[in-house]
Short mmCIF file of C-alpha atoms in Angstrom, two decimals:
data_model
loop_
_atom_site.label_atom_id
_atom_site.label_comp_id
_atom_site.label_asym_id
_atom_site.label_seq_id
_atom_site.Cartn_x
_atom_site.Cartn_y
_atom_site.Cartn_z
CA UNK A 77 19.42 20.72 -17.31
CA UNK A 78 18.46 23.81 -19.35
CA UNK A 79 21.50 25.53 -20.92
CA UNK A 80 21.60 29.48 -20.98
CA UNK A 81 21.39 31.58 -23.58
CA UNK A 82 24.40 33.48 -24.43
CA UNK A 83 25.05 37.02 -25.84
CA UNK A 84 28.46 37.59 -26.85
CA UNK A 85 29.72 40.74 -26.77
CA UNK A 86 33.24 42.30 -28.37
CA UNK A 87 34.75 45.17 -27.08
CA UNK A 88 37.00 47.52 -29.03
CA UNK A 89 40.38 45.85 -27.58
CA UNK A 90 39.69 43.66 -30.21
CA UNK A 91 40.73 46.46 -32.84
CA UNK A 92 43.55 48.72 -32.57
CA UNK A 93 46.44 47.66 -29.85
CA UNK A 94 50.02 48.15 -29.23
CA UNK A 95 52.54 45.76 -28.56
CA UNK A 96 54.07 45.19 -25.34
CA UNK A 97 56.58 42.53 -25.29
CA UNK A 98 57.17 41.96 -21.43
CA UNK A 99 53.45 41.11 -21.08
CA UNK A 100 52.68 39.67 -24.39
CA UNK A 101 55.28 37.11 -23.57
CA UNK A 102 53.58 36.05 -20.42
CA UNK A 103 50.28 35.82 -21.78
CA UNK A 104 51.38 33.48 -24.41
CA UNK A 105 52.67 31.40 -21.62
CA UNK A 106 49.18 30.99 -20.77
CA UNK A 107 48.18 29.55 -24.24
CA UNK A 108 46.95 26.22 -23.42
CA UNK A 109 45.20 27.31 -20.24
CA UNK A 110 41.32 28.22 -19.22
CA UNK A 111 39.86 29.44 -16.15
CA UNK A 112 42.37 29.24 -13.98
CA UNK A 113 44.65 31.45 -16.59
CA UNK A 114 41.82 33.64 -17.20
CA UNK A 115 41.38 34.41 -13.45
CA UNK A 116 45.44 35.28 -12.81
CA UNK A 117 45.31 37.43 -15.67
CA UNK A 118 42.05 39.27 -14.83
CA UNK A 119 43.05 39.57 -11.43
CA UNK A 120 46.53 41.45 -12.99
CA UNK A 121 44.18 43.61 -15.18
CA UNK A 122 41.91 44.48 -11.78
CA UNK A 123 45.22 45.69 -9.90
CA UNK A 124 45.84 48.13 -12.42
CA UNK A 125 42.12 49.10 -13.25
CA UNK A 126 41.93 49.52 -9.16
CA UNK A 127 44.56 52.32 -9.16
CA UNK A 128 42.73 54.28 -11.83
CA UNK A 129 39.16 54.47 -10.55
CA UNK A 130 37.54 55.39 -7.47
CA UNK A 131 37.06 52.29 -4.80
CA UNK A 132 33.05 53.15 -5.05
CA UNK A 133 33.43 52.48 -9.68
CA UNK A 134 35.46 49.40 -8.65
CA UNK A 135 33.31 48.09 -6.28
CA UNK A 136 30.42 48.79 -8.44
CA UNK A 137 31.25 48.02 -11.50
CA UNK A 138 34.91 45.95 -12.29
CA UNK A 139 34.16 43.69 -9.13
CA UNK A 140 31.50 41.84 -10.55
CA UNK A 141 33.03 40.81 -14.00
CA UNK A 142 34.00 37.40 -14.05
CA UNK A 143 36.93 35.33 -15.92
CA UNK A 144 35.65 32.65 -17.66
CA UNK A 145 38.43 31.49 -20.20
CA UNK A 146 41.23 32.35 -21.73
CA UNK A 147 42.95 30.78 -24.86
CA UNK A 148 45.95 32.00 -25.80
CA UNK A 149 44.51 35.12 -27.72
CA UNK A 150 40.83 35.67 -26.36
CA UNK A 151 40.00 36.44 -22.83
CA UNK A 152 36.33 35.93 -22.27
CA UNK A 153 34.18 37.62 -19.28
CA UNK A 154 30.99 37.01 -17.57
CA UNK A 155 29.17 40.08 -17.07
CA UNK A 156 25.41 40.09 -15.10
CA UNK A 157 23.43 42.24 -17.62
CA UNK A 158 23.49 43.60 -20.71
CA UNK A 159 23.36 47.05 -19.54
CA UNK A 160 26.53 46.43 -17.76
CA UNK A 161 27.96 45.95 -20.96
CA UNK A 162 26.71 49.13 -22.58
CA UNK A 163 28.17 51.25 -19.12
CA UNK A 164 31.62 49.70 -19.55
CA UNK A 165 31.49 50.66 -23.20
CA UNK A 166 30.23 54.02 -22.56
CA UNK A 167 32.48 54.86 -20.05
CA UNK A 168 35.41 52.93 -19.31
CA UNK A 169 36.18 51.30 -22.82
CA UNK A 170 39.41 53.22 -22.77
CA UNK A 171 40.55 52.20 -19.83
CA UNK A 172 40.15 48.19 -20.30
CA UNK A 173 41.34 48.56 -23.50
CA UNK A 174 44.62 49.70 -22.25
CA UNK A 175 44.91 47.20 -19.44
CA UNK A 176 44.26 44.36 -21.80
CA UNK A 177 47.30 45.60 -24.06
CA UNK A 178 49.22 45.96 -20.97
CA UNK A 179 48.34 42.59 -19.62
CA UNK A 180 47.88 40.65 -22.25
CA UNK A 181 49.60 42.27 -25.32
CA UNK A 182 49.02 43.25 -28.86
CA UNK A 183 47.46 40.40 -30.39
CA UNK A 184 45.07 39.68 -27.59
CA UNK A 185 41.50 40.28 -27.88
CA UNK A 186 38.50 40.40 -25.31
CA UNK A 187 35.33 39.03 -25.16
CA UNK A 188 31.93 40.07 -22.90
CA UNK A 189 29.10 37.10 -22.38
CA UNK A 190 26.16 38.13 -20.74
CA UNK A 191 24.51 34.77 -19.58
CA UNK A 192 20.63 34.76 -19.53
CA UNK A 193 18.80 31.77 -18.62
CA UNK A 194 16.38 30.41 -21.26
CA UNK A 195 12.70 30.42 -20.57
CA UNK A 196 11.04 27.19 -20.15
CA UNK A 197 11.15 24.80 -23.59
CA UNK A 198 13.36 27.54 -24.93
CA UNK A 199 15.95 27.07 -27.41
CA UNK A 200 19.47 28.62 -26.79
CA UNK A 201 20.62 31.56 -29.29
CA UNK A 202 23.50 33.41 -29.24
CA UNK A 203 23.65 37.12 -30.26
CA UNK A 204 26.64 39.26 -31.55
CA UNK A 205 27.00 42.72 -30.98
CA UNK A 206 30.11 44.61 -32.23
CA UNK A 207 32.35 46.32 -29.85
CA UNK A 208 34.01 49.73 -30.00
CA UNK A 209 30.75 51.84 -30.77
CA UNK A 210 30.81 55.79 -30.26
CA UNK A 211 30.54 56.38 -26.85
CA UNK A 212 27.58 58.78 -27.47
CA UNK A 213 25.39 56.06 -28.92
CA UNK A 214 23.58 53.17 -27.49
CA UNK A 215 22.21 49.88 -29.44
CA UNK A 216 18.99 50.16 -30.67
CA UNK A 217 16.79 47.50 -29.53
CA UNK A 218 14.89 47.32 -32.60
CA UNK A 219 18.14 47.16 -34.97
CA UNK A 220 20.11 44.69 -32.55
CA UNK A 221 16.96 42.03 -32.96
CA UNK A 222 16.42 43.05 -36.88
CA UNK A 223 20.45 43.33 -37.65
CA UNK A 224 21.85 40.32 -35.94
CA UNK A 225 23.80 38.08 -37.79
CA UNK A 226 23.42 35.25 -35.45
CA UNK A 227 19.56 35.44 -34.92
CA UNK A 228 17.86 36.76 -37.93
CA UNK A 229 14.93 38.68 -36.93
CA UNK A 230 11.74 36.86 -37.95
CA UNK A 231 8.49 39.27 -36.75
CA UNK A 232 6.78 38.31 -33.47
CA UNK A 233 3.67 37.82 -34.54
CA UNK A 234 5.17 34.40 -36.81
CA UNK A 235 7.30 33.22 -33.75
CA UNK A 236 7.23 32.64 -30.06
CA UNK A 237 7.48 35.94 -28.18
CA UNK A 238 10.84 36.83 -27.95
CA UNK A 239 12.70 36.30 -24.99
CA UNK A 240 13.50 38.98 -22.57
CA UNK A 241 17.32 38.86 -24.21
CA UNK A 242 15.70 40.67 -26.79
CA UNK A 243 14.78 43.60 -24.83
CA UNK A 244 17.95 45.66 -23.90
CA UNK A 245 16.56 47.81 -20.65
CA UNK A 246 19.59 50.22 -20.64
CA UNK A 247 18.68 50.95 -17.16
CA UNK A 248 21.34 52.62 -14.61
CA UNK A 249 21.88 49.92 -11.87
CA UNK A 250 22.02 52.90 -9.59
CA UNK A 251 18.76 54.53 -10.35
CA UNK A 252 16.63 52.14 -7.83
CA UNK A 253 13.80 53.36 -5.23
CA UNK A 254 16.45 52.64 -2.59
CA UNK A 255 18.73 55.31 -3.78
CA UNK A 256 16.07 58.06 -4.65
CA UNK A 257 15.47 60.48 -1.89
CA UNK A 258 11.87 60.62 -1.03
CA UNK A 259 10.13 63.84 0.12
CA UNK A 260 7.37 66.19 0.34
CA UNK A 261 7.98 67.39 -3.31
CA UNK A 262 8.09 64.29 -4.58
CA UNK A 263 5.77 61.75 -2.73
CA UNK A 264 3.04 61.50 -5.15
CA UNK A 265 4.86 60.39 -7.58
CA UNK A 266 7.14 58.17 -5.79
CA UNK A 267 4.25 56.37 -4.04
CA UNK A 268 2.46 55.80 -7.47
CA UNK A 269 5.92 54.54 -9.16
CA UNK A 270 6.48 52.09 -6.66
CA UNK A 271 2.83 50.64 -6.56
CA UNK A 272 3.44 50.29 -10.39
CA UNK A 273 6.59 48.53 -10.04
CA UNK A 274 4.88 45.87 -7.58
CA UNK A 275 1.78 45.19 -9.73
CA UNK A 276 2.88 46.52 -13.30
CA UNK A 277 -0.23 46.85 -15.42
CA UNK A 278 -2.55 45.30 -12.27
CA UNK A 279 -3.28 49.37 -10.97
CA UNK A 280 -5.32 52.40 -11.92
CA UNK A 281 -1.69 53.83 -12.52
CA UNK A 282 -1.69 52.96 -16.48
CA UNK A 283 -0.46 54.93 -18.19
CA UNK A 284 2.06 56.47 -15.19
CA UNK A 285 2.99 59.94 -16.26
CA UNK A 286 5.74 62.01 -14.30
CA UNK A 287 6.08 65.29 -14.84
CA UNK A 288 7.57 68.15 -13.55
CA UNK A 289 11.38 70.75 -14.54
CA UNK A 290 14.15 69.13 -15.82
CA UNK A 291 16.83 67.95 -13.16
CA UNK A 292 14.68 66.66 -10.48
CA UNK A 293 15.04 62.78 -11.06
CA UNK A 294 12.19 62.06 -13.42
CA UNK A 295 14.35 59.35 -15.01
CA UNK A 296 15.84 57.98 -11.99
CA UNK A 297 12.23 57.46 -10.46
CA UNK A 298 11.02 55.94 -13.92
CA UNK A 299 14.08 53.56 -14.09
CA UNK A 300 13.64 52.64 -10.88
CA UNK A 301 10.40 51.01 -11.88
CA UNK A 302 11.92 49.03 -14.48
CA UNK A 303 15.12 47.62 -12.11
CA UNK A 304 12.52 46.76 -9.28
CA UNK A 305 10.49 44.76 -12.17
CA UNK A 306 13.45 43.03 -13.61
CA UNK A 307 14.66 42.25 -10.37
CA UNK A 308 11.51 40.74 -9.39
CA UNK A 309 11.10 39.18 -12.75
CA UNK A 310 14.14 38.63 -14.93
CA UNK A 311 12.02 37.26 -18.01
CA UNK A 312 9.89 40.41 -17.96
CA UNK A 313 10.15 42.03 -21.07
CA UNK A 314 10.83 45.93 -19.82
CA UNK A 315 12.23 48.47 -22.08
CA UNK A 316 13.37 52.05 -21.64
CA UNK A 317 13.35 54.88 -24.42
CA UNK A 318 12.82 58.17 -25.15
CA UNK A 319 10.78 59.84 -27.77
CA UNK A 320 13.24 61.04 -30.04
CA UNK A 321 14.74 57.60 -29.83
CA UNK A 322 11.46 55.98 -31.02
CA UNK A 323 10.90 58.82 -33.48
CA UNK A 324 14.65 57.76 -35.26
CA UNK A 325 13.53 53.95 -35.19
CA UNK A 326 10.30 54.60 -36.22
CA UNK A 327 11.89 56.78 -39.54
CA UNK A 328 14.71 54.08 -40.01
CA UNK A 329 11.71 51.07 -40.46
CA UNK A 330 9.72 53.33 -42.75
CA UNK A 331 13.33 54.07 -44.77
CA UNK A 332 14.08 49.95 -44.90
CA UNK A 333 10.29 48.73 -45.27
CA UNK A 334 10.01 47.21 -41.57
CA UNK A 335 7.24 49.04 -39.91
CA UNK A 336 5.66 45.59 -39.11
CA UNK A 337 8.75 44.55 -37.72
CA UNK A 338 9.18 47.75 -35.54
CA UNK A 339 5.01 47.47 -34.52
CA UNK A 340 5.27 44.03 -33.28
CA UNK A 341 8.52 45.12 -31.21
CA UNK A 342 6.90 47.55 -29.49
CA UNK A 343 3.99 45.90 -28.88
CA UNK A 344 5.73 42.78 -27.41
CA UNK A 345 7.25 44.41 -24.14
CA UNK A 346 5.67 44.15 -20.73
CA UNK A 347 6.50 47.29 -19.26
CA UNK A 348 7.29 50.12 -21.75
CA UNK A 349 9.21 53.46 -20.32
CA UNK A 350 9.26 56.36 -22.65
CA UNK A 351 11.28 59.99 -21.35
CA UNK A 352 10.47 63.09 -22.45
CA UNK A 353 7.43 62.40 -24.31
CA UNK A 354 6.76 66.12 -24.72
CA UNK A 355 9.39 65.94 -27.91
CA UNK A 356 6.63 64.07 -29.96
CA UNK A 357 5.00 67.81 -29.86
CA UNK A 358 4.67 67.94 -33.84
CA UNK A 359 5.60 65.15 -35.12
CA UNK A 360 2.09 63.70 -36.72
CA UNK A 361 3.01 60.28 -38.36
CA UNK A 362 5.38 59.68 -34.96
CA UNK A 363 2.42 60.40 -32.84
CA UNK A 364 0.00 57.94 -34.97
CA UNK A 365 2.54 55.08 -34.57
CA UNK A 366 2.74 55.52 -30.38
CA UNK A 367 -1.08 55.94 -30.67
CA UNK A 368 -1.51 52.74 -31.86
CA UNK A 369 1.26 51.18 -29.84
CA UNK A 370 -0.40 52.65 -26.88
CA UNK A 371 -3.60 51.16 -27.53
CA UNK A 372 -2.08 47.76 -28.02
CA UNK A 373 -0.07 47.71 -24.40
CA UNK A 374 -2.92 49.39 -22.82
CA UNK A 375 -5.29 46.77 -23.97
CA UNK A 376 -3.11 43.82 -23.24
CA UNK A 377 -2.98 44.93 -19.71
CA UNK A 378 0.89 45.81 -20.32
CA UNK A 379 2.05 48.94 -17.99
CA UNK A 380 2.93 52.49 -19.86
CA UNK A 381 5.14 54.77 -18.11
CA UNK A 382 6.12 58.37 -19.41
CA UNK A 383 8.07 61.58 -18.26
CA UNK A 384 7.51 65.29 -19.35
CA UNK A 385 8.02 68.55 -18.49
CA UNK A 386 4.88 69.17 -18.03
CA UNK A 387 1.49 68.03 -17.46
CA UNK A 388 -0.44 66.26 -20.26
CA UNK A 389 -3.07 68.72 -20.96
CA UNK A 390 -0.21 71.53 -21.48
CA UNK A 391 1.66 69.40 -23.71
CA UNK A 392 2.22 71.37 -27.20
CA UNK A 393 1.76 70.38 -30.94
CA UNK A 394 0.58 66.57 -29.30
CA UNK A 395 -2.85 65.22 -30.58
CA UNK A 396 -5.75 65.29 -28.36
CA UNK A 397 -6.40 61.56 -28.67
CA UNK A 398 -2.86 61.01 -27.32
CA UNK A 399 -3.54 63.46 -24.66
CA UNK A 400 -6.72 61.92 -23.69
CA UNK A 401 -5.14 58.46 -22.93
CA UNK A 402 -1.86 59.97 -20.82
CA UNK A 403 -4.67 60.99 -18.70
CA UNK A 404 -6.40 57.88 -18.78
CA UNK A 405 -4.09 56.94 -15.68
CA UNK A 406 -2.33 59.32 -12.86
CA UNK A 407 -0.29 62.32 -13.90
CA UNK A 408 1.91 62.98 -10.82
CA UNK A 409 4.07 65.64 -10.23
CA UNK A 410 7.80 66.40 -9.31
CA UNK A 411 8.72 69.84 -7.78
CA UNK A 412 12.21 71.34 -6.76
CA UNK A 413 12.84 69.34 -3.21
CA UNK A 414 12.13 71.26 -0.46
CA UNK A 415 15.11 72.31 2.14
CA UNK A 416 14.79 68.85 4.44
CA UNK A 417 14.85 66.92 1.02
CA UNK A 418 18.13 68.82 -0.31
CA UNK A 419 19.85 68.36 2.94
CA UNK A 420 19.06 64.33 2.90
CA UNK A 421 20.26 64.37 -0.81
CA UNK A 422 23.50 66.34 -0.03
CA UNK A 423 24.23 63.44 2.84
CA UNK A 424 23.54 60.47 0.29
CA UNK A 425 25.78 62.32 -1.74
CA UNK A 426 28.68 62.98 0.22
CA UNK A 427 28.46 59.33 1.68
CA UNK A 428 28.43 57.80 -1.64
CA UNK A 429 31.32 60.02 -2.44
CA UNK A 430 33.01 59.00 0.94
CA UNK A 431 33.49 62.76 1.96
CA UNK A 432 32.64 63.69 5.47
CA UNK A 433 31.28 67.52 5.01
CA UNK A 434 30.61 69.45 7.70
CA UNK A 435 27.04 70.21 8.65
CA UNK A 436 27.26 73.90 8.12
CA UNK A 437 28.54 73.51 4.65
CA UNK A 438 25.66 70.92 3.55
CA UNK A 439 23.11 73.39 5.52
CA UNK A 440 24.10 76.47 3.07
CA UNK A 441 24.39 74.48 0.10
CA UNK A 442 20.82 73.23 0.81
CA UNK A 443 19.19 76.96 1.68
CA UNK A 444 21.00 78.29 -1.17
CA UNK A 445 21.02 75.91 -4.29
CA UNK A 446 17.10 75.07 -4.60
CA UNK A 447 16.28 74.64 -8.57
CA UNK A 448 16.88 71.19 -9.05
CA UNK A 449 18.76 67.90 -7.67
CA UNK A 450 21.36 68.26 -10.88
CA UNK A 451 22.44 71.68 -9.70
CA UNK A 452 22.68 70.12 -5.98
CA UNK A 453 25.09 67.37 -7.39
CA UNK A 454 26.63 69.69 -9.57
CA UNK A 455 27.24 72.19 -6.55
CA UNK A 456 29.04 69.48 -4.56
CA UNK A 457 30.67 67.92 -7.77
CA UNK A 458 32.58 71.22 -8.06
CA UNK A 459 32.99 71.86 -4.26
CA UNK A 460 34.50 68.14 -4.17
CA UNK A 461 36.64 69.60 -7.21
CA UNK A 462 37.97 72.53 -5.41
CA UNK A 463 39.30 70.33 -2.16
CA UNK A 464 40.92 67.18 -4.57
CA UNK A 465 42.28 69.46 -7.72
CA UNK A 466 43.21 72.73 -6.27
CA UNK A 467 43.84 71.30 -2.71
CA UNK A 468 41.32 74.05 -1.14
CA UNK A 469 40.65 73.78 2.57
CA UNK A 470 36.71 72.39 3.06
CA UNK A 471 35.24 75.77 4.84
CA UNK A 472 32.11 77.29 4.73
CA UNK A 473 33.82 80.34 2.76
CA UNK A 474 34.83 77.83 -0.12
CA UNK A 475 30.79 76.69 0.18
CA UNK A 476 29.84 80.12 -0.72
CA UNK A 477 32.01 80.80 -3.38
CA UNK A 478 31.13 77.51 -5.01
CA UNK A 479 27.49 78.57 -4.42
CA UNK A 480 27.99 81.94 -5.71
CA UNK A 481 29.29 80.52 -9.03
CA UNK A 482 26.38 77.88 -9.77
CA UNK A 483 23.56 79.98 -8.64
CA UNK A 484 24.17 83.12 -10.92
CA UNK A 485 22.65 80.83 -13.45
CA UNK A 486 19.42 82.70 -15.12
CA UNK A 487 17.08 79.42 -14.14
CA UNK A 488 18.57 79.09 -10.64
CA UNK A 489 15.61 80.05 -8.73
CA UNK A 490 12.57 78.17 -9.58
CA UNK A 491 9.19 78.15 -7.87
CA UNK A 492 8.18 75.63 -5.50
CA UNK A 493 5.39 75.49 -2.66
CA UNK A 494 8.21 76.07 0.28
CA UNK A 495 8.92 79.36 -1.21
CA UNK A 496 5.63 80.36 -1.55
CA UNK A 497 4.81 78.97 1.57
CA UNK A 498 7.55 81.24 2.96
CA UNK A 499 6.81 84.28 1.02
CA UNK A 500 2.46 84.01 2.14
CA UNK A 501 3.37 83.40 6.13
CA UNK A 502 5.85 86.31 6.03
CA UNK A 503 3.36 88.38 4.52
CA UNK A 504 0.22 87.45 6.69
CA UNK A 505 2.45 87.22 9.95
CA UNK A 506 1.87 83.44 10.02
CA UNK A 507 4.14 80.61 11.13
CA UNK A 508 4.70 77.81 7.91
CA UNK A 509 3.05 75.14 10.41
CA UNK A 510 -0.04 76.67 10.83
CA UNK A 511 -0.77 76.36 6.98
CA UNK A 512 -0.34 72.69 7.42
CA UNK A 513 -2.74 72.92 10.61
CA UNK A 514 -6.69 71.79 10.99
CA UNK A 515 -7.05 75.42 12.92
CA UNK A 516 -9.75 77.26 11.06
CA UNK A 517 -8.95 80.65 12.24
CA UNK A 518 -10.00 83.11 9.74
CA UNK A 519 -6.49 84.69 8.99
CA UNK A 520 -4.72 81.18 8.59
CA UNK A 521 -7.37 80.06 6.22
CA UNK A 522 -6.90 82.75 4.19
CA UNK A 523 -3.00 82.66 4.12
CA UNK A 524 -3.80 78.86 3.22
CA UNK A 525 -6.35 79.24 0.67
CA UNK A 526 -3.66 82.21 -0.93
CA UNK A 527 -0.54 79.66 -1.06
CA UNK A 528 -3.04 77.04 -3.04
CA UNK A 529 -4.39 79.65 -5.75
CA UNK A 530 -0.51 81.45 -5.86
CA UNK A 531 0.72 77.39 -6.01
CA UNK A 532 -2.26 76.55 -8.66
CA UNK A 533 -1.60 79.59 -11.16
CA UNK A 534 2.16 79.45 -10.76
CA UNK A 535 3.13 76.50 -10.95
CA UNK A 536 2.45 73.13 -12.95
CA UNK A 537 1.67 71.08 -9.93
CA UNK A 538 -1.66 69.05 -9.62
CA UNK A 539 -4.57 69.59 -7.19
CA UNK A 540 -3.41 66.90 -5.54
CA UNK A 541 0.25 67.38 -5.17
CA UNK A 542 -0.69 70.61 -3.97
CA UNK A 543 -3.22 69.11 -1.24
CA UNK A 544 -0.07 66.95 -0.20
CA UNK A 545 1.96 69.66 0.82
CA UNK A 546 -0.66 71.02 3.38
CA UNK A 547 -1.41 68.57 5.94
CA UNK A 548 -2.41 66.37 3.22
CA UNK A 549 -5.72 67.69 2.12
CA UNK A 550 -8.12 66.36 -0.86
CA UNK A 551 -8.18 67.99 -4.43
CA UNK A 552 -11.29 69.30 -3.59
CA UNK A 553 -10.44 71.36 -0.76
CA UNK A 554 -7.69 72.86 -3.08
CA UNK A 555 -10.21 73.44 -5.82
CA UNK A 556 -12.36 75.23 -3.36
CA UNK A 557 -9.71 77.39 -1.66
CA UNK A 558 -8.66 78.32 -5.13
CA UNK A 559 -12.17 79.10 -6.23
CA UNK A 560 -12.60 81.62 -2.66
CA UNK A 561 -9.63 83.67 -3.94
CA UNK A 562 -10.80 84.31 -7.02
CA UNK A 563 -14.19 85.54 -5.79
CA UNK A 564 -12.29 87.68 -3.33
CA UNK A 565 -10.26 89.14 -6.44
CA UNK A 566 -13.78 90.09 -7.77
CA UNK A 567 -15.19 91.40 -4.70
CA UNK A 568 -12.47 92.46 -2.26
CA UNK A 569 -9.75 95.56 -3.20
CA UNK A 570 -7.44 94.39 -0.49
CA UNK A 571 -7.39 90.44 -1.33
CA UNK A 572 -6.87 91.78 -4.67
CA UNK A 573 -4.12 94.11 -3.81
CA UNK A 574 -2.46 91.27 -1.99
CA UNK A 575 -2.76 88.81 -4.59
CA UNK A 576 -1.10 91.35 -7.13
CA UNK A 577 1.93 91.90 -4.51
CA UNK A 578 2.43 88.32 -4.07
CA UNK A 579 2.71 87.52 -7.58
CA UNK A 580 4.92 90.18 -8.33
CA UNK A 581 7.40 88.99 -5.16
CA UNK A 582 7.31 85.51 -6.19
CA UNK A 583 8.04 86.26 -9.97
CA UNK A 584 10.87 88.20 -9.44
#
């Protein structure tokens, strides 16, 4: 039977500890024990941890940690993934450290292991990572490979391709398609992301660029791609990073004369996911490196997924060569969620928190917090905080108070298709439903064309995405509608006045 690879991770609890005599003596009694003693001691740790975290957090993280052994001074816990280790170190290291001190004593140490099955004919290896890293930092994948004391780095060109273990992906396990609320505002992006996740590198959506304003779920969606790929093939080399991190790693590679290793590392992945690609703007050398990395991956049939705050053609200070390659595949936008999607998001978040929120409260928040998913979640968190910390009663008046404090920010209102539809339908005295209907009545067609024209000129939505919001119409229909309104502006004074009025109303 093939022996698994073992990734050993030492936590910060192996550093500074406080002597607790009563519990220290208990731990020493189990000095010669093994897994049974580890289970007993870890069970006691879990009792303390359960009292200090929510039930959902406990089930998500701590129930999946498995005690492996206890030798009197070292407790070994098995984790299901490298991301698990990163998340625990970043969010729960102080709690775990204090608990270990209380149960095992001052001299006890805690070791994490991530067990990964080796591939066919692969040689087991052990990579040791130091614990106690600052909570706002993550292990740099490239640095992890190059500086590991247990497995000295050798450029992939001189050895077998690195195992998936060498590509820590840093995916949030909660960022899945199942947890992503799909609505009209993100339908195209979600469908494309699922297609890519099911067949990475095998669709026409390569690269897949997901763009839109901040806080709308772009990171959740692209991480859902990575999570699904790894779920279906645990040996896939899937790497999630962002443009700033890519830049810093490249600079470090230049300073340490290890650019070839950097290059081979990034060109060895199966799926490369890069967040916030707009921050490559103005960094000429990094853009050049990314250009060649992109080419190598694309030619090898590997999948590239990118996110941006604007569509590729509008990226500032980015080389035209890169922009043209970003446009090879599909650029799909995410817009602020419509009312129904906001309702669904609030209901799901309330369910996750285990709180029963009255329907009128959810509806009020959904109608008045419209700019982003992040803002909706922040509003809900503020509401729950006032209930639990201030002992306030959950009422509609409390919801209004919280919403007012949230929506006072200057970016609270961002233009959406829903807002445009509402403004135009009211102006032309038409129902919103008719705008997506198949009727050819002149007054309805005019209102629909006006909506499409305003959406194209006042938002960053693609023609295809705009068409999806009007009964699934083709992008050529949207283009024709925009051209019609442009012609009217030149020849029809009334239409020109309509456009000026509606633009002013929507921008106010």
